[in-house]
XYZ file of C-alpha atoms in Angstrom:
571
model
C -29.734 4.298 -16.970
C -29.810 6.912 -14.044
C -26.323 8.187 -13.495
C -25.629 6.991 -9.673
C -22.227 8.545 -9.449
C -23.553 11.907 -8.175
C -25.766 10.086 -5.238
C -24.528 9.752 -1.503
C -23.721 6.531 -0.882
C -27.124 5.412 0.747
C -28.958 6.924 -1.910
C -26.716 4.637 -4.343
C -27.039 1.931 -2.840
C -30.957 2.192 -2.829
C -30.630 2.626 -6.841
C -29.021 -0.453 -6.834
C -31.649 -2.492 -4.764
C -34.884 -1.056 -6.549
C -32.783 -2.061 -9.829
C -32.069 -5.599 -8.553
C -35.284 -6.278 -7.341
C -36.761 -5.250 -11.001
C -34.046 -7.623 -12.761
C -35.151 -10.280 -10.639
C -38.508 -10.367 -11.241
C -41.022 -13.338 -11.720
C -40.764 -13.355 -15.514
C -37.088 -12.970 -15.730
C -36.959 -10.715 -18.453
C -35.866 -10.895 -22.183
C -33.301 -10.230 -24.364
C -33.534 -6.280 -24.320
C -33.132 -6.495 -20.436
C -29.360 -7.918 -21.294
C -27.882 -4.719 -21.506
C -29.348 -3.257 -18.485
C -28.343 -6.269 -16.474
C -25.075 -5.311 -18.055
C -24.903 -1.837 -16.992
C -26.030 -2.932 -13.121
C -23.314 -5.561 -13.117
C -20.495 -3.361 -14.190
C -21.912 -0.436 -11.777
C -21.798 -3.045 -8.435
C -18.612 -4.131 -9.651
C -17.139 -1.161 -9.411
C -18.902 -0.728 -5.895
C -17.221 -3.672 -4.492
C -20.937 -6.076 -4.671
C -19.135 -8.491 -6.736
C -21.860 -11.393 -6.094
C -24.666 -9.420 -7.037
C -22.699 -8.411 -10.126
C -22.477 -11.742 -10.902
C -26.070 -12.562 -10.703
C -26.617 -9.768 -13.715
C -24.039 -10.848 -15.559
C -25.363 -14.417 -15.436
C -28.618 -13.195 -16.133
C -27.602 -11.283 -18.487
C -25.301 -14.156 -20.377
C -28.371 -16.673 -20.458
C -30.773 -13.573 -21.732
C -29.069 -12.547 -24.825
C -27.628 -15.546 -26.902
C -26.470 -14.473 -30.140
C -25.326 -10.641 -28.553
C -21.909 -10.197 -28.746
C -21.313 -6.836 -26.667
C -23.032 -9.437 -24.006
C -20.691 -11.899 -24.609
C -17.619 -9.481 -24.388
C -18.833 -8.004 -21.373
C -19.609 -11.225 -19.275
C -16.488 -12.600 -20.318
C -14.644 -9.103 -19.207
C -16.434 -9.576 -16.006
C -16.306 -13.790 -15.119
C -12.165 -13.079 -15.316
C -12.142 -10.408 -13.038
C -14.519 -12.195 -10.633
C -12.068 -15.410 -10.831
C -15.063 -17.160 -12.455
C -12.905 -18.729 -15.227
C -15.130 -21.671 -16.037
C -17.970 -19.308 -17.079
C -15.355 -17.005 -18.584
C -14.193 -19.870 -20.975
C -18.079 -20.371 -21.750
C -18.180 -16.686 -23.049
C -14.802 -16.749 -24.778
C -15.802 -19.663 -26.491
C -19.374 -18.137 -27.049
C -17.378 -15.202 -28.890
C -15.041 -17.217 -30.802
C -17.863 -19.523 -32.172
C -19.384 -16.013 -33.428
C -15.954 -14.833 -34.887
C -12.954 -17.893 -35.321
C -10.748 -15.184 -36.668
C -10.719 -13.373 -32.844
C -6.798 -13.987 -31.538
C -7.296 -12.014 -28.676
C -10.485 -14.544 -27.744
C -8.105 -17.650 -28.003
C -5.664 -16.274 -25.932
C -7.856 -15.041 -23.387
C -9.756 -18.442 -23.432
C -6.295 -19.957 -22.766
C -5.303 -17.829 -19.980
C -8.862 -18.903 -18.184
C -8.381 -22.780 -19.088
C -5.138 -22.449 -17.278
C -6.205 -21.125 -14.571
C -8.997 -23.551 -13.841
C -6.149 -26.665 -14.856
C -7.169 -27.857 -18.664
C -4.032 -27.326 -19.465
C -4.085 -29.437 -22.505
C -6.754 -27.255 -24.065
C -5.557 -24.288 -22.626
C -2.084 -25.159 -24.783
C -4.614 -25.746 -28.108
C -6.095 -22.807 -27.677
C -2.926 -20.774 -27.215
C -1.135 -22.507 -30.262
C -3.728 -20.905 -32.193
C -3.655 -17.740 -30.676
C 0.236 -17.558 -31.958
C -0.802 -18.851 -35.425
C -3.171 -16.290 -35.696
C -0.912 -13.627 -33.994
C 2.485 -13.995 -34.714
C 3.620 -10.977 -34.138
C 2.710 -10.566 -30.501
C 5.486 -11.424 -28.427
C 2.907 -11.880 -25.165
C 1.153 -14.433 -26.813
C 4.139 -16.586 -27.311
C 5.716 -16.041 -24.088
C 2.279 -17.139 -23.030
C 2.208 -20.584 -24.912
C 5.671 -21.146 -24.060
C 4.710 -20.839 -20.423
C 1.995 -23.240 -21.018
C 3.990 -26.053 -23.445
C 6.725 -25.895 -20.091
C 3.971 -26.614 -17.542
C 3.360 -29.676 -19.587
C 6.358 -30.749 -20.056
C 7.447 -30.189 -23.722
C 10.298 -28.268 -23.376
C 11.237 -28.644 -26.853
C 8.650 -27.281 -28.254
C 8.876 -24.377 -26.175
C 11.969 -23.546 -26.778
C 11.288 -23.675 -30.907
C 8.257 -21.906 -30.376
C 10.360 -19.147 -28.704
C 13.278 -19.274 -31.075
C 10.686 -18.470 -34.171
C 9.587 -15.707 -31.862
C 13.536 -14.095 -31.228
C 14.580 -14.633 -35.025
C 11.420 -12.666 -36.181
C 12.394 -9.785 -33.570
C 16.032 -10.197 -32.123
C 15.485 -6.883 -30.448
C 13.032 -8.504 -27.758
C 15.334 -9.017 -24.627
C 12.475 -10.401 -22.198
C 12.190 -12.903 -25.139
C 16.247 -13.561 -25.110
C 16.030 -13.749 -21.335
C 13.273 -16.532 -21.746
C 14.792 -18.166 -24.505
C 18.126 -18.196 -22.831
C 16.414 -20.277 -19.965
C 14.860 -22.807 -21.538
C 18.129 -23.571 -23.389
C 19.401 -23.619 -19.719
C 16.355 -26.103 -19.165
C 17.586 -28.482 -21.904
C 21.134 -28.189 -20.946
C 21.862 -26.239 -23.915
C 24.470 -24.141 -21.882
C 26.177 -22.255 -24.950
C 22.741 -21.737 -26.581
C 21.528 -20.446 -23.362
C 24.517 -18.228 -23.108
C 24.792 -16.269 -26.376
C 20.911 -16.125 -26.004
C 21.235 -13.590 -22.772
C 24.961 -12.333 -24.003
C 22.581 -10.542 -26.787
C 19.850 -9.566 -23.614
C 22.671 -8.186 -22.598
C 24.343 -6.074 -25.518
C 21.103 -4.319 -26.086
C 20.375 -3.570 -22.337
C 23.233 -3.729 -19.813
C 21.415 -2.154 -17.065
C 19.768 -5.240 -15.884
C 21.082 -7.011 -12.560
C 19.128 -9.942 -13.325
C 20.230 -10.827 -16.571
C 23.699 -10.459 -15.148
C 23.061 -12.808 -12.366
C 21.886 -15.080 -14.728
C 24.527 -15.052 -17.049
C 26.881 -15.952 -14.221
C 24.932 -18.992 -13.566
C 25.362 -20.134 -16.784
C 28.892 -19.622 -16.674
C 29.320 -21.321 -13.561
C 27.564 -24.121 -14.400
C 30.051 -24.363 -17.575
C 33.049 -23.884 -14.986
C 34.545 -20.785 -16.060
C 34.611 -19.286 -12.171
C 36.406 -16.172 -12.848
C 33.808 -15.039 -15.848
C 30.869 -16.434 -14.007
C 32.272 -14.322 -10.548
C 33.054 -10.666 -12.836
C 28.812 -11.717 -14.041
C 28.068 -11.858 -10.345
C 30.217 -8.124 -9.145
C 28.395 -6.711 -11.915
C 25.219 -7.776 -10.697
C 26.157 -6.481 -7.176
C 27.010 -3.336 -8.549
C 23.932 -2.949 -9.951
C 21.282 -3.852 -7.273
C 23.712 -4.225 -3.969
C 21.028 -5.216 -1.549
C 20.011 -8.101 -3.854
C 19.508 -11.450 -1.525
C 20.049 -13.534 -4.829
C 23.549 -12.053 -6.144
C 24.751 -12.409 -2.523
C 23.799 -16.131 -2.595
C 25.181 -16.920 -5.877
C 28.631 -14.636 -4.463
C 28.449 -17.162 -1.566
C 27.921 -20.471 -3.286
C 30.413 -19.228 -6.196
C 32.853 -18.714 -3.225
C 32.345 -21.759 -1.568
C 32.702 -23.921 -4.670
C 36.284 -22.480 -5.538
C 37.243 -23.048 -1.893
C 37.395 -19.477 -0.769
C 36.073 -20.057 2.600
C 36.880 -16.820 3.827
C 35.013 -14.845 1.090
C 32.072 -17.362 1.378
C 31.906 -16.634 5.010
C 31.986 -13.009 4.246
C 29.237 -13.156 1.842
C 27.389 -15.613 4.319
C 27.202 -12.533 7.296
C 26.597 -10.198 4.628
C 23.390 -12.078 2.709
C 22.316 -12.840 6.635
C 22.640 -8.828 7.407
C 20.746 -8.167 4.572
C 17.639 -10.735 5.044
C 17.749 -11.847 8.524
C 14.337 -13.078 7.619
C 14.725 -15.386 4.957
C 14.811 -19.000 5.056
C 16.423 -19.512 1.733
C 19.073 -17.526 2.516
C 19.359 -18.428 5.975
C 19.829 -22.425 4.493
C 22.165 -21.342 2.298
C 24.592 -19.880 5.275
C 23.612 -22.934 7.184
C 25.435 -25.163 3.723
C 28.561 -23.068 4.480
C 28.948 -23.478 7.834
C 28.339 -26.980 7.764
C 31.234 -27.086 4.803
C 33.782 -24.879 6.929
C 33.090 -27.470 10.529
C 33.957 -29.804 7.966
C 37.154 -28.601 7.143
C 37.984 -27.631 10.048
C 37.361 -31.045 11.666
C 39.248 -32.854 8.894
C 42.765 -30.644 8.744
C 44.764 -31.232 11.875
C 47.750 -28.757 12.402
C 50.036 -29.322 15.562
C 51.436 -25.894 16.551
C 53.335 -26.830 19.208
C 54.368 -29.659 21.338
C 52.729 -29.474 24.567
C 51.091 -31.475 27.326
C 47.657 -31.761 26.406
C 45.214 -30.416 29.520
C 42.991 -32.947 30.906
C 39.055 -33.055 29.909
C 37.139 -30.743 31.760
C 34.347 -32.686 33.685
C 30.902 -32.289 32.701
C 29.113 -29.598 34.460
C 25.970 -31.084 35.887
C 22.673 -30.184 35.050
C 20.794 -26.814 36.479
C 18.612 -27.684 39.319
C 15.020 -26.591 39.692
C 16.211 -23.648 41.567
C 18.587 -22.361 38.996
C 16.367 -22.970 36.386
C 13.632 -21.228 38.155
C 16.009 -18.052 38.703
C 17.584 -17.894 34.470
C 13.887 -17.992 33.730
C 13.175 -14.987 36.505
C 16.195 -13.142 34.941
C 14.846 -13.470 31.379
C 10.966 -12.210 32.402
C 12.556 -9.440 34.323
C 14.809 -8.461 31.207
C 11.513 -8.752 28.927
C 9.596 -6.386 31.478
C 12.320 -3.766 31.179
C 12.602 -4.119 27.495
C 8.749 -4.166 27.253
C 9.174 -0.516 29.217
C 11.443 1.109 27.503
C 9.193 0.151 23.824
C 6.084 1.117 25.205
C 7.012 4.173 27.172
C 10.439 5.055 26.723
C 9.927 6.613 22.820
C 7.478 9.025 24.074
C 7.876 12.015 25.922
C 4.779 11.717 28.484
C 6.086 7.862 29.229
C 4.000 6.654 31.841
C 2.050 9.638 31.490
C -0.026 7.518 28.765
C -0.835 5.030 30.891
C -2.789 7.586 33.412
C -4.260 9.711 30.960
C -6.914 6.935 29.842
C -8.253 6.580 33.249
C -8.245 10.238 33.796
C -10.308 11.341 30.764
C -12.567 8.204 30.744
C -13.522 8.826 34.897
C -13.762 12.462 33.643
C -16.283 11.725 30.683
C -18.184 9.179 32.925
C -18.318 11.682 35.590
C -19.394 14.722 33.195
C -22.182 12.436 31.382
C -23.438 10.915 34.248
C -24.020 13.924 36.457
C -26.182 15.041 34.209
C -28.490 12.830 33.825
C -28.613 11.624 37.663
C -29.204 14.871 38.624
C -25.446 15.139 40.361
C -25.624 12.850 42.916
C -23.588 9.176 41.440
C -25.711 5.447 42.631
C -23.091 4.939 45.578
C -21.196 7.899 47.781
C -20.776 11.581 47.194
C -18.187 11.538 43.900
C -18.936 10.700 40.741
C -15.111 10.319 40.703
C -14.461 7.740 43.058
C -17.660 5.801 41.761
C -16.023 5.704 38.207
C -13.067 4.694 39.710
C -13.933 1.541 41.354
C -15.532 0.352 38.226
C -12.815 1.434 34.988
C -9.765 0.121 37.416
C -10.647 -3.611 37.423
C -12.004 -3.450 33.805
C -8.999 -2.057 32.322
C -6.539 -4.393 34.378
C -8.112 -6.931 32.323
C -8.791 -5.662 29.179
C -5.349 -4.174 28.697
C -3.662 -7.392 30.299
C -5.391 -9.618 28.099
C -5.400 -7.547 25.241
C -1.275 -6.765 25.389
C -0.229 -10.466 25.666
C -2.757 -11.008 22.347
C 0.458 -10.009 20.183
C 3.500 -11.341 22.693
C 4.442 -13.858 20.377
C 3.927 -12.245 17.174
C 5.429 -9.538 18.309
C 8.951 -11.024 19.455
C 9.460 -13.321 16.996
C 13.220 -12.250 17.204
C 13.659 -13.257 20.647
C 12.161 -16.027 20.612
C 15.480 -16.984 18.565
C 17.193 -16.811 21.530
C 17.464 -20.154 23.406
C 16.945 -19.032 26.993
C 13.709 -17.336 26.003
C 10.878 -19.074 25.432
C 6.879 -18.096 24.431
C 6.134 -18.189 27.847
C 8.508 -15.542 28.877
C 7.484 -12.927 26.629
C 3.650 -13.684 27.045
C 4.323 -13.331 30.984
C 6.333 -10.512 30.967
C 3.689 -8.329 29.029
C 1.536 -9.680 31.469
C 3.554 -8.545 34.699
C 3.783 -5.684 32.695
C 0.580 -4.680 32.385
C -0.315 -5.338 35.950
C 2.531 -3.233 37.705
C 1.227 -0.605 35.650
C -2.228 -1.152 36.812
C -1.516 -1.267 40.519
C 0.603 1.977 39.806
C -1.995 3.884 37.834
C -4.420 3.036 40.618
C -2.533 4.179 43.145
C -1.270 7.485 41.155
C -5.117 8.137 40.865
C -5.623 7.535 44.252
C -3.292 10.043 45.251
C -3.981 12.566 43.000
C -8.098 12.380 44.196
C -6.431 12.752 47.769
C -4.594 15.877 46.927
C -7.485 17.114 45.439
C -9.847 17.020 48.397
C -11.881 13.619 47.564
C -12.046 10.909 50.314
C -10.786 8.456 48.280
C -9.085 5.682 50.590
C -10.533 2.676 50.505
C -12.679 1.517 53.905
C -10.738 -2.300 53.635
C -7.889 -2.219 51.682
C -7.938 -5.764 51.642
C -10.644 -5.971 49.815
C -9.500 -4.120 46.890
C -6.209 -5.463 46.597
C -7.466 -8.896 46.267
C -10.172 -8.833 43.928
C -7.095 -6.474 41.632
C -5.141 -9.303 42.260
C -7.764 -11.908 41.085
C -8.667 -9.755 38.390
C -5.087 -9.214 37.016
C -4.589 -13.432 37.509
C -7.869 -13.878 35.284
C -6.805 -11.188 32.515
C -3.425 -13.184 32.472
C -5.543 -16.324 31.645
C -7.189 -15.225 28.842
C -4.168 -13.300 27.945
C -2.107 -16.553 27.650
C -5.346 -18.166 25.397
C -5.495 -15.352 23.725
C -1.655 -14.869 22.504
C -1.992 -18.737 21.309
C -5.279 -17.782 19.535
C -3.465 -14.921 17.772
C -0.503 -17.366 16.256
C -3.036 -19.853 14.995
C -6.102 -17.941 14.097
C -4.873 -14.592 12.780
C -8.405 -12.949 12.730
C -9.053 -13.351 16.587
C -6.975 -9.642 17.209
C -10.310 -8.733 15.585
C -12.902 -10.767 17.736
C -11.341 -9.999 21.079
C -11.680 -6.318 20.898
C -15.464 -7.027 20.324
C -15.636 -9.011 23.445
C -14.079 -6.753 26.014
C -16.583 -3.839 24.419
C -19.612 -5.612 25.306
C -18.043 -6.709 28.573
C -17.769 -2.756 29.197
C -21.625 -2.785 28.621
C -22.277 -5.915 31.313
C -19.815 -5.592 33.948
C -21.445 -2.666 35.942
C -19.031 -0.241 35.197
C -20.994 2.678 35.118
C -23.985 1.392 37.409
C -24.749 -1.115 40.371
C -26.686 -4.498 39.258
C -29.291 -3.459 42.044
C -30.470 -1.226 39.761
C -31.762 -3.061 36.990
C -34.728 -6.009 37.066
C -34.183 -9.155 38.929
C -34.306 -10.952 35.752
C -31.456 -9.031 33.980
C -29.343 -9.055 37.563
C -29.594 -13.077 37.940
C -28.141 -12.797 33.859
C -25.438 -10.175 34.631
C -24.176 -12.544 37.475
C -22.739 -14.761 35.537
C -20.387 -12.614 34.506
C -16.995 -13.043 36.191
C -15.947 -9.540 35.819
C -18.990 -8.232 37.423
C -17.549 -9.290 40.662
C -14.636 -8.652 40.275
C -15.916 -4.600 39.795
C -18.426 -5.172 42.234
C -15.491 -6.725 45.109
C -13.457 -3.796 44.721
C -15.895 -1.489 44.802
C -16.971 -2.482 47.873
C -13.868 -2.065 49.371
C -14.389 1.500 48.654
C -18.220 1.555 50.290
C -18.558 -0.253 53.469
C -22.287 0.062 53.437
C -21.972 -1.617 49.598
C -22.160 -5.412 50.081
C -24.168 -7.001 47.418
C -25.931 -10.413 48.167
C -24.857 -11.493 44.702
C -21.400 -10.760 45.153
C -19.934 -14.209 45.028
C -15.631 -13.661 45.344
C -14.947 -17.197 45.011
C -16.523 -17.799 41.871
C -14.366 -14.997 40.404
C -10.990 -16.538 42.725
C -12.032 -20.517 40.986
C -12.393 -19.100 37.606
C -8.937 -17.059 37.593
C -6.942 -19.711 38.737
C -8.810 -22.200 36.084
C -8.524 -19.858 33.309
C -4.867 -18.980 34.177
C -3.971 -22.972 34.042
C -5.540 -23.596 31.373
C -3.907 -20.582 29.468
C -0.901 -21.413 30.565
C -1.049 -25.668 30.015
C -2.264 -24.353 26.207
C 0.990 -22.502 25.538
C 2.808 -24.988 27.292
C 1.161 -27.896 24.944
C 1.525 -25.565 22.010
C 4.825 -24.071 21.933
C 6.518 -26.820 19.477
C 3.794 -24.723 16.981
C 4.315 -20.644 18.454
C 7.915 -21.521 18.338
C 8.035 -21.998 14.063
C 9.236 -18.959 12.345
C 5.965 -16.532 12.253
């Protein structure tokens, strides 16, 4: 076979096409094409073509019968392809050609398992130990097995045969001492890991164990010394800080529990187990609180304070302003504050994608740009509106997923932190514009706008239809995780169709009356006319762009609204 290794990649992957199409030809081979399907199956695997691997090792299986090394290698490959059905049918293909094969048996096992024949899977593995009884894997394996079914007994002598014949074995001791647990065989279980334990010390998990054992027999101080040992051995270990906890709680040591509780939240803020297990606590300390009465003094007791009524729409609407406002500045200070240019980011997009436009395009139209005198200004007028929406749309994508911390908070809610990216990313537009603006000013270009009406508006439009999408988009993200990666797509072809870089007069009628229909053609197309009073384009149509913003912004926003039982869950 033609070593392919030294090949560029298109070269290889040629070699591997004119080699597939000759395996798959009419006649479908014979047994002496088994090994070179062999050969081309383990070389695509390797290349990441798993499914055309596959296909030669199928053909390959069904070629050669009665060849072993055919066998062994199909087997080899079904496992790592997750094909365990046809991976038991070569196992059981070798083991019919040698019954004496231990390693076959257990590998059959392992694949019966995993496709749920558990029954034969425990047959299989039985015989495996039989025939191996020295390999510790192979119990551990059946043991594994006999539990999923069930027969805990037997487990537990199969391991005990396994310890006596090698006492040294602590992963064996540690399993042992478990199953003992399982049967309630506390003492059993307890001298099992106490010898884990004598020959390596150095294990936190073994430790942690044994003080579960111990507790569970109710010797607290032993089980709590198992426990600091642990602690002292992996510190930042969510599970010793539990067991600290509940071994706290259980000898009435509220205040250590408590302790333990902040400290096991500290540590994993993120996990639910642990974050139940400090919810148990505090639940058990209200209770005791609420159910031990101690007068301090004698007094006159104050009278109830009245009920303070319910917010009105007004205050309402003003916490909720106060929380978007506090998002916007904390949205700032993450997205420009760590760098030393700040804001300077945000303008140096526009600048160097006008400046590209403008160096390309001059070029090839001869220096003159298809509307005014400045291939500047034209370039302008068209990136401005596109990248209000893109980046508006684009930035809310991840509000959610992004602030799942807040969103903890009561007072904030999804649509807060989806909005204030939003406002975000449209004060920055309007400022980068007008920074640009400026800056083409000082530098000699007529640059203000004929109607600055007109520009404003269709900005404002455009920035009210990016926050639609932005609000369907940041509920897409939560509940499809792959649309990040569709989105990005979209908004590149829309740089294509939105007559960024041209004027829809220029191409065909037939391609014009297509690009029409897109809303952000207008919107480029009603700012730049603001720009070039002699520029008003029959097909400009602003309240088609106006009807679809506000559509597309309440239906973004009715989504999250409908939604936010599911974007408010734990991401």
């Amino acid at each position: 076979m033609i070593d392919t290794e030294s090949f560029s990649p298109a070269l290889r992957a040629g070699a591997f096409d004119a080699c597939l199409d000759y395996l798959r030809r009419e006649d479908g081979g014979g047994p002496d094409d088994a090994p070179l399907n062999c050969r081309a199956a383990e070389a695509l695997f390797h290349c990441g073509r798993r499914d055309e691997a596959l296909e030669c090792g199928r053909r390959a299986f069904a070629l050669a019968v009665q060849d072993r090394d055919t066998a062994q290698f199909c087997a080899w490959l079904f496992s790592n392809c997750s094909c365990h059905r046809e991976a038991v049918a070569a196992y059981e293909r070798l083991i019919a050609q040698s019954p004496d094969w231990a390693e076959g048996y257990r590998h059959a096992s392992g694949s019966l398992a995993a496709i749920g024949e558990i029954d034969r899977a425990i047959a299989l593995g039985l015989h495996a130990v039989e025939l191996m009884p020295d390999d510790n894997d192979t119990a551990v394996h059946a043991a594994e097995l006999l539990l999923r079914r069930g027969r805990i007994e037997d487990a537990a002598g199969l391991l005990r045969t396994a310890v006596w014949r090698d006492p040294g074995d602590t992963r064996m001791l540690r399993v042992l001492s478990a199953v003992e647990m399982m049967l309630d065989r506390l003492d059993a279980a307890l001298i099992a890991i106490d010898h884990a334990l004598a020959i390596t010390p150095g294990i936190a998990e073994y430790h942690l164990h044994r003080g579960h054992l111990l507790h569970r027999l109710g010797d607290i101080a032993a089980a709590g010394e198992a426990f600091d040992r642990a602690a002292a051995l992996e510190p930042d270990s969510p599970g010793v800080k539990r067991a600290q906890m509940t071994l706290y709680l259980d000898s009435g040591r509220m205040t250590e529990a408590t302790a333990a509780g902040g400290a096991l939240l500290h540590a994993c803020p993120e996990d639910q187990t642990a974050a139940e297990a400090v919810l148990h606590l505090l639940n058990r300390r209200l209770e005791t609180i609420d159910g031990d009465y101690v007068v301090v003094a004698d007094r006159t007791l104050r009278p109830p304070r009245p009920l303070r009524p319910l917010p009105g729409f007004g205050e309402r609407l003003r916490n909720q302003c106060r929380v978007i406002h506090a998002l916007i500045i904390r949205e700032t200070r993450t997205r420009f504050g760590d760098s030393k240019l700040g804001y300077g980011w945000a303008l140096l997009e526009p600048i160097l994608h006008i400046t590209l436009l403008s160096a390309v395009f001059s070029l090839l139209m001869q220096g003159r740009p298809p509307i005014g005198a400045h291939f500047f200004i034209f370039y302008f007028t068209g990136l401005i509106p596109y990248l209000m929406f893109v980046h508006t749309s684009s930035a809310m994508s991840h509000a959610i997923t992004s602030n799942g911390a807040l969103l903890r908070l009561p007072l904030v809610t999804t649509f807060d932190v989806i909005a204030a990216r939003g406002l975000l990313e449209t004060i920055t537009g309007v400022i980068v514009a007008v920074m640009l603006l400026v800056g083409f000013g000082m530098a000699g270009l007529a640059a203000t706008p004929d109607d600055l009406w007109a520009p404003s508006t269709a900005l404002l439009a455009t920035a009210m239809f990016g926050c639609g999408f932005g609000f369907i988009n940041a509920v897409l993200t939560v509940l499809y995780r792959s649309w990040d990666k569709i989105w990005p797509q979209i908004t590149r072809a829309l740089y294509f169709f939105s007559g960024i870089f041209y004027v829809p007069g220029m191409m065909p009628d037939w391609a014009r009356d297509t690009l029409v229909w897109n809303p952000l053609l207008h919107a480029i197309d009603w700012f730049r006319a603001g720009f070039y009073a002699a520029y008003q384009p029959h097909w400009l149509d602003r309240s088609y762009l106006v009807m679809l913003a506000i559509l597309v912004l309440l239906g973004g926003i009715a989504l999250e609204r409908g939604l936010r039982s599911r974007l408010s869950e734990p991401l």
